[in-house]
Short mmCIF file of C-alpha atoms in Angstrom, two decimals:
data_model
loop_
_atom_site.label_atom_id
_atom_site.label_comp_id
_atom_site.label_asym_id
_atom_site.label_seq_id
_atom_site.Cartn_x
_atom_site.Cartn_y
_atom_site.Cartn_z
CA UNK A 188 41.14 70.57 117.12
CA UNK A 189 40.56 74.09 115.54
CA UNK A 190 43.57 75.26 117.21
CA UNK A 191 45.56 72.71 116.27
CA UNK A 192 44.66 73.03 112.11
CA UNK A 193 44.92 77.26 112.81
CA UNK A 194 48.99 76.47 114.12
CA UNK A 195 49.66 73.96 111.77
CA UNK A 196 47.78 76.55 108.29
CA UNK A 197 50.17 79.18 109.44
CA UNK A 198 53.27 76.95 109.89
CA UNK A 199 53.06 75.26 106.38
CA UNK A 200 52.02 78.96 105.20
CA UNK A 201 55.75 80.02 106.54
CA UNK A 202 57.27 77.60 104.85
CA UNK A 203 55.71 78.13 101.81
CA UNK A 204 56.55 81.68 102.08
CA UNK A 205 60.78 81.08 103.21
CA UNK A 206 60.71 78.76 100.11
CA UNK A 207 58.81 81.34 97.80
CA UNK A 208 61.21 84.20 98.89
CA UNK A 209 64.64 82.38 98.34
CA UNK A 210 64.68 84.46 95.48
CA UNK A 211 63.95 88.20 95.87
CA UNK A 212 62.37 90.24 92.39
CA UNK A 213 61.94 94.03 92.99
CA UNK A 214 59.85 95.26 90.12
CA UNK A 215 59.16 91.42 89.07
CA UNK A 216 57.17 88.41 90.32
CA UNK A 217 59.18 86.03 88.41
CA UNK A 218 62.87 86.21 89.45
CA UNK A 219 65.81 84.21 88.42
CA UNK A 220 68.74 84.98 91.10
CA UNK A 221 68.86 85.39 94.74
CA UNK A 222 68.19 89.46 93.92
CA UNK A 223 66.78 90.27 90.71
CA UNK A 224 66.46 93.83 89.66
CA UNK A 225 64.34 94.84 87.29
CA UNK A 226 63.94 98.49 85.81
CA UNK A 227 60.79 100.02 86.70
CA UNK A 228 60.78 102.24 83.78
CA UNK A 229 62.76 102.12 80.09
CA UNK A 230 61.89 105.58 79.22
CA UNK A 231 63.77 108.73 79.92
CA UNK A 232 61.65 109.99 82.61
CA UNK A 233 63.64 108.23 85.45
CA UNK A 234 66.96 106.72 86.67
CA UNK A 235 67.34 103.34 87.36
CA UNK A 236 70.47 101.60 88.97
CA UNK A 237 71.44 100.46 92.02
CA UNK A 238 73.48 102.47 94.83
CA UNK A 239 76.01 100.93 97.13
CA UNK A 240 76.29 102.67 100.67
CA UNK A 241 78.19 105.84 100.33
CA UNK A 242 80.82 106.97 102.52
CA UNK A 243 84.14 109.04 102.83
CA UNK A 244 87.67 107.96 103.74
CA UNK A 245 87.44 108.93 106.69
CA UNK A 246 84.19 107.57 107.90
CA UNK A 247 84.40 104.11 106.12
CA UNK A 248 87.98 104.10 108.28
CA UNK A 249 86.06 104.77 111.71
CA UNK A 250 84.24 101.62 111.04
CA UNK A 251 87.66 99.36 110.84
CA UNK A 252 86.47 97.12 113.58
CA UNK A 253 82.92 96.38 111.99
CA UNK A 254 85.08 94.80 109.05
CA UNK A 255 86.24 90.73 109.58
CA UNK A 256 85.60 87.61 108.07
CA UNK A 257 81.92 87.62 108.26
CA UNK A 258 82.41 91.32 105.88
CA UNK A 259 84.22 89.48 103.04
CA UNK A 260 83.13 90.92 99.70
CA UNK A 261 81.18 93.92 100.90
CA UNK A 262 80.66 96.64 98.36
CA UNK A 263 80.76 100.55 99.23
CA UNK A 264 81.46 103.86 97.02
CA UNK A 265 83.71 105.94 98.35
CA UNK A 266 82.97 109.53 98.18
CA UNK A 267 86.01 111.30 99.32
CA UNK A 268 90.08 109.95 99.75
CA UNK A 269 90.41 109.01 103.55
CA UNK A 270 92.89 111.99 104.96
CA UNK A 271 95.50 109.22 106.29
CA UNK A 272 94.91 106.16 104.17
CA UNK A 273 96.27 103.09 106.57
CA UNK A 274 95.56 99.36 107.52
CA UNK A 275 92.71 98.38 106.28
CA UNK A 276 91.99 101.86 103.96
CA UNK A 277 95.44 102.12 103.14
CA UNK A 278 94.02 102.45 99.27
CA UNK A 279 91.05 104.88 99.58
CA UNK A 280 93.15 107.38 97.97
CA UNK A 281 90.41 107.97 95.05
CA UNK A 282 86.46 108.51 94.64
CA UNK A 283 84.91 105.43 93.43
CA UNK A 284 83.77 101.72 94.51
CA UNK A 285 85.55 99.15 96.60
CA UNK A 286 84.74 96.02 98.15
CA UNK A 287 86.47 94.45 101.07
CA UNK A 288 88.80 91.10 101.10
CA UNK A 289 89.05 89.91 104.49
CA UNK A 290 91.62 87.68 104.13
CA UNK A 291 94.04 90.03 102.04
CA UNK A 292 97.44 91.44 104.26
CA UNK A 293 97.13 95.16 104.57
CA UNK A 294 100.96 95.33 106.22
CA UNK A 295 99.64 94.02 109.80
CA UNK A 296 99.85 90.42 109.10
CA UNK A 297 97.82 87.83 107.14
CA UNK A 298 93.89 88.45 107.25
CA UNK A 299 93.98 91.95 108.51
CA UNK A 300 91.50 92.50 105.75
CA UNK A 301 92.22 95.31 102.91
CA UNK A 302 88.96 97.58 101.03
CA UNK A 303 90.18 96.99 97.08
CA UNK A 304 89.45 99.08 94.76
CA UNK A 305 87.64 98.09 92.23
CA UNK A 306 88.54 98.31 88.49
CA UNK A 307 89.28 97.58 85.19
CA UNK A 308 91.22 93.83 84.96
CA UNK A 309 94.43 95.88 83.62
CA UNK A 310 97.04 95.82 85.63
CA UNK A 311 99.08 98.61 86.71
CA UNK A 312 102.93 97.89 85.67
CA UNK A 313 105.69 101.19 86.19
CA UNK A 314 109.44 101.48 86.49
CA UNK A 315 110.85 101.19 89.96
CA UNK A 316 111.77 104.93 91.13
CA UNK A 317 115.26 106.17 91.16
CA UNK A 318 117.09 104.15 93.40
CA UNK A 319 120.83 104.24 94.61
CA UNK A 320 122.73 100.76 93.53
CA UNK A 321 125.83 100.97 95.52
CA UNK A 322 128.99 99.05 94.33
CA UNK A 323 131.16 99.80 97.12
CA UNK A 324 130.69 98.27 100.22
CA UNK A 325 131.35 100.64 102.25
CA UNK A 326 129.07 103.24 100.17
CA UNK A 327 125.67 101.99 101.41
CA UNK A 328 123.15 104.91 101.66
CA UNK A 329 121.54 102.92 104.69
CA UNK A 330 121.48 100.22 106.91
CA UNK A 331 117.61 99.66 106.50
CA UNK A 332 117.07 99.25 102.76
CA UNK A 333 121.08 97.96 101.95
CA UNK A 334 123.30 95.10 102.85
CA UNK A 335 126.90 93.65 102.37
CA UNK A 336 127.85 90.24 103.25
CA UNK A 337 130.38 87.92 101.24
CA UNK A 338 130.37 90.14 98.26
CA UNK A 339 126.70 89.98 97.82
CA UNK A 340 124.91 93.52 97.45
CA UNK A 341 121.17 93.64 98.78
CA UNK A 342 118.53 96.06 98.22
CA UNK A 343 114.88 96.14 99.37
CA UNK A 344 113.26 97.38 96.17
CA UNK A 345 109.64 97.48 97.68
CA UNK A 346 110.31 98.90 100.57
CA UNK A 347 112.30 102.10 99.10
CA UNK A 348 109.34 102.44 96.51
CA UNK A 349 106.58 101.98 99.26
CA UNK A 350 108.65 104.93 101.10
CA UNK A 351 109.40 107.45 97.61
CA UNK A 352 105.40 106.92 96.99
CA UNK A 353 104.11 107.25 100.17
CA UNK A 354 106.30 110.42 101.41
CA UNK A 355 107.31 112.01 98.36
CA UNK A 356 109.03 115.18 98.96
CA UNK A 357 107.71 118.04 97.05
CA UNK A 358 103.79 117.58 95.58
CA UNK A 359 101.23 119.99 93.69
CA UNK A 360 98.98 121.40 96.52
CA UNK A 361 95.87 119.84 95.22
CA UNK A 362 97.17 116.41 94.76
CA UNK A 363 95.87 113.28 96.57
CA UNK A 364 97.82 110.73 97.51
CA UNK A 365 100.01 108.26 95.59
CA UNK A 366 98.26 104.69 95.19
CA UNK A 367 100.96 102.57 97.76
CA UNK A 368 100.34 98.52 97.25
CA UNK A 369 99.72 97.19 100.76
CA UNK A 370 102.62 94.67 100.72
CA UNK A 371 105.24 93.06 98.65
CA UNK A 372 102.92 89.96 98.02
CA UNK A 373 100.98 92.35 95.54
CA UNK A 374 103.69 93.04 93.26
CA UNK A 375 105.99 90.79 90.61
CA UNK A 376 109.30 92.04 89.84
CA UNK A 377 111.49 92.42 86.95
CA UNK A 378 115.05 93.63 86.19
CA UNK A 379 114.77 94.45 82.23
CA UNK A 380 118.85 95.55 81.84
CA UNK A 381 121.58 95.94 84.17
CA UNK A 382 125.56 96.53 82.53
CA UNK A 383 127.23 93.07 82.65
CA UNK A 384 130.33 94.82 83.03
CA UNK A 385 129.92 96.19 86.57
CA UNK A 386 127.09 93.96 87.63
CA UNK A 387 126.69 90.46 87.59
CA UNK A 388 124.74 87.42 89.71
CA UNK A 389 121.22 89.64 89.27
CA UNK A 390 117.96 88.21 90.86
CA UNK A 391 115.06 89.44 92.59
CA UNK A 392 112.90 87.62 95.22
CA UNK A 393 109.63 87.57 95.36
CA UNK A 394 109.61 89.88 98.21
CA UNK A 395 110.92 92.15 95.77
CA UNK A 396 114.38 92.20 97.36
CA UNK A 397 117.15 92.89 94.53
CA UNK A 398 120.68 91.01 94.79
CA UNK A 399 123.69 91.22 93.16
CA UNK A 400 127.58 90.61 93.03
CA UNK A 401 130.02 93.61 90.99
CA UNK A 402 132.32 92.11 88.49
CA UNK A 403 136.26 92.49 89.52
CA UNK A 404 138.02 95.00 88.41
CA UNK A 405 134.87 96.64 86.78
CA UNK A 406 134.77 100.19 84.72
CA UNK A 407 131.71 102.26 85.83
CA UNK A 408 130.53 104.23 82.25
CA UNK A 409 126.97 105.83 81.05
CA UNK A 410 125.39 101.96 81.03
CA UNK A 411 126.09 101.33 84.40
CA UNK A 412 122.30 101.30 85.81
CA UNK A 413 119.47 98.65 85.63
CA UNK A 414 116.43 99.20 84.72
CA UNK A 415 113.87 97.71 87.42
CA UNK A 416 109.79 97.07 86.52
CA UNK A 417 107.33 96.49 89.28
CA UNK A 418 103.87 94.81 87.99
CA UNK A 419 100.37 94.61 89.99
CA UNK A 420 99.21 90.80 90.41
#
């Protein structure tokens, strides 16, 4: 009978203790979220703060596999650019923090997970590199980025920028990499001019592929360019 009031003491004092520790102080006994930090000390004699894990590039991209669904909103500072930012570092181009979104598309397909940097909520928003707009259909610079069909004029506006920024030819020797979004999906796209008297029929997909038609009997002159604006979601 002793025995039995011993097992059942230290079974109600386990569940008094799972209930009493579904929310964690540290440097208080009275906390009010699931992990409540207090500072141990106001004064200036110590630093106070908390420290994410800290890792390079290069080692928070040997751990690639470790990161799925279950890994959705970790946190980690980055401490050096990863040498060959790709898949799921593609962005670890910079020192600082960055937490991981398993269900974002880092290029390989839908939830092959991305590490985000994180920052400031205003959005980055740039011109669209030089690009070649052919109006000649048998002028197209390449059969990759360009198309002709039925007097329609196609050009893959993401992919030429995700190419110019990610292999640019001539840098500073101390320069890290250009920041290269992951996929089309992360961008919006605008066309702010374009001469109406050599272009007409303008749009641009959400996939940030640009079409167009050329006016008959058009006159190229010193307006004949468009202006193109990529914006971060």
């Amino acid at each position: 009978m002793k025995k039995l009031k011993l097992y059942l003491s230290l079974i109600s004092f386990m569940c008094v203790n799972s209930v009493m520790f579904a929310q964690v102080g540290v440097n208080t006994d009275s906390p009010v979220a699931t992990l409540d930090v207090v500072a141990s000390n106001t004064g200036a004699t110590t630093a106070e703060g908390l420290i994410a894990p800290r890792l390079t590039g290069d080692q928070l991209a040997s751990k690639n596999a470790q990161y799925a669904a279950a890994q959705d909103g970790a946190v980690v500072y980055v401490t050096a650019a990863a040498t060959a930012p790709a898949g799921k570092t593609i962005n670890l181009t910079t020192i600082g923090y960055y937490y991981y979104k398993a269900t974002a598309d880092n290029g390989a397909g839908a939830n092959s997970g991305l590490w985000i940097p994180i920052t400031g909520t205003k959005k980055l928003q740039f011109y669209m590199p030089s690009v070649v707009l052919p109006i000649e259909e048998d002028a197209l610079p390449d059969a990759t980025n360009y198309t002709y069909s039925a007097g329609v004029f196609t050009v893959k506006l993401f992919d030429i920028y995700k190419s110019q920024y990610g292999t640019p030819k001539v840098k500073s020797a101390t320069a890290a990499a250009l920041t290269v979004a992951a996929t089309s999906a992360d961008m919006d796209y605008f066309v702010l001019y374009y001469d109406p008297l050599v272009y007409t029929s303008v749009s641009v997909s959400a996939a940030g592929v640009l079409s167009y038609s050329v006016v008959a009997n058009y006159t190229t002159s010193e307006k004949t360019f468009m202006n193109i604006m990529f914006k971060e979601k």
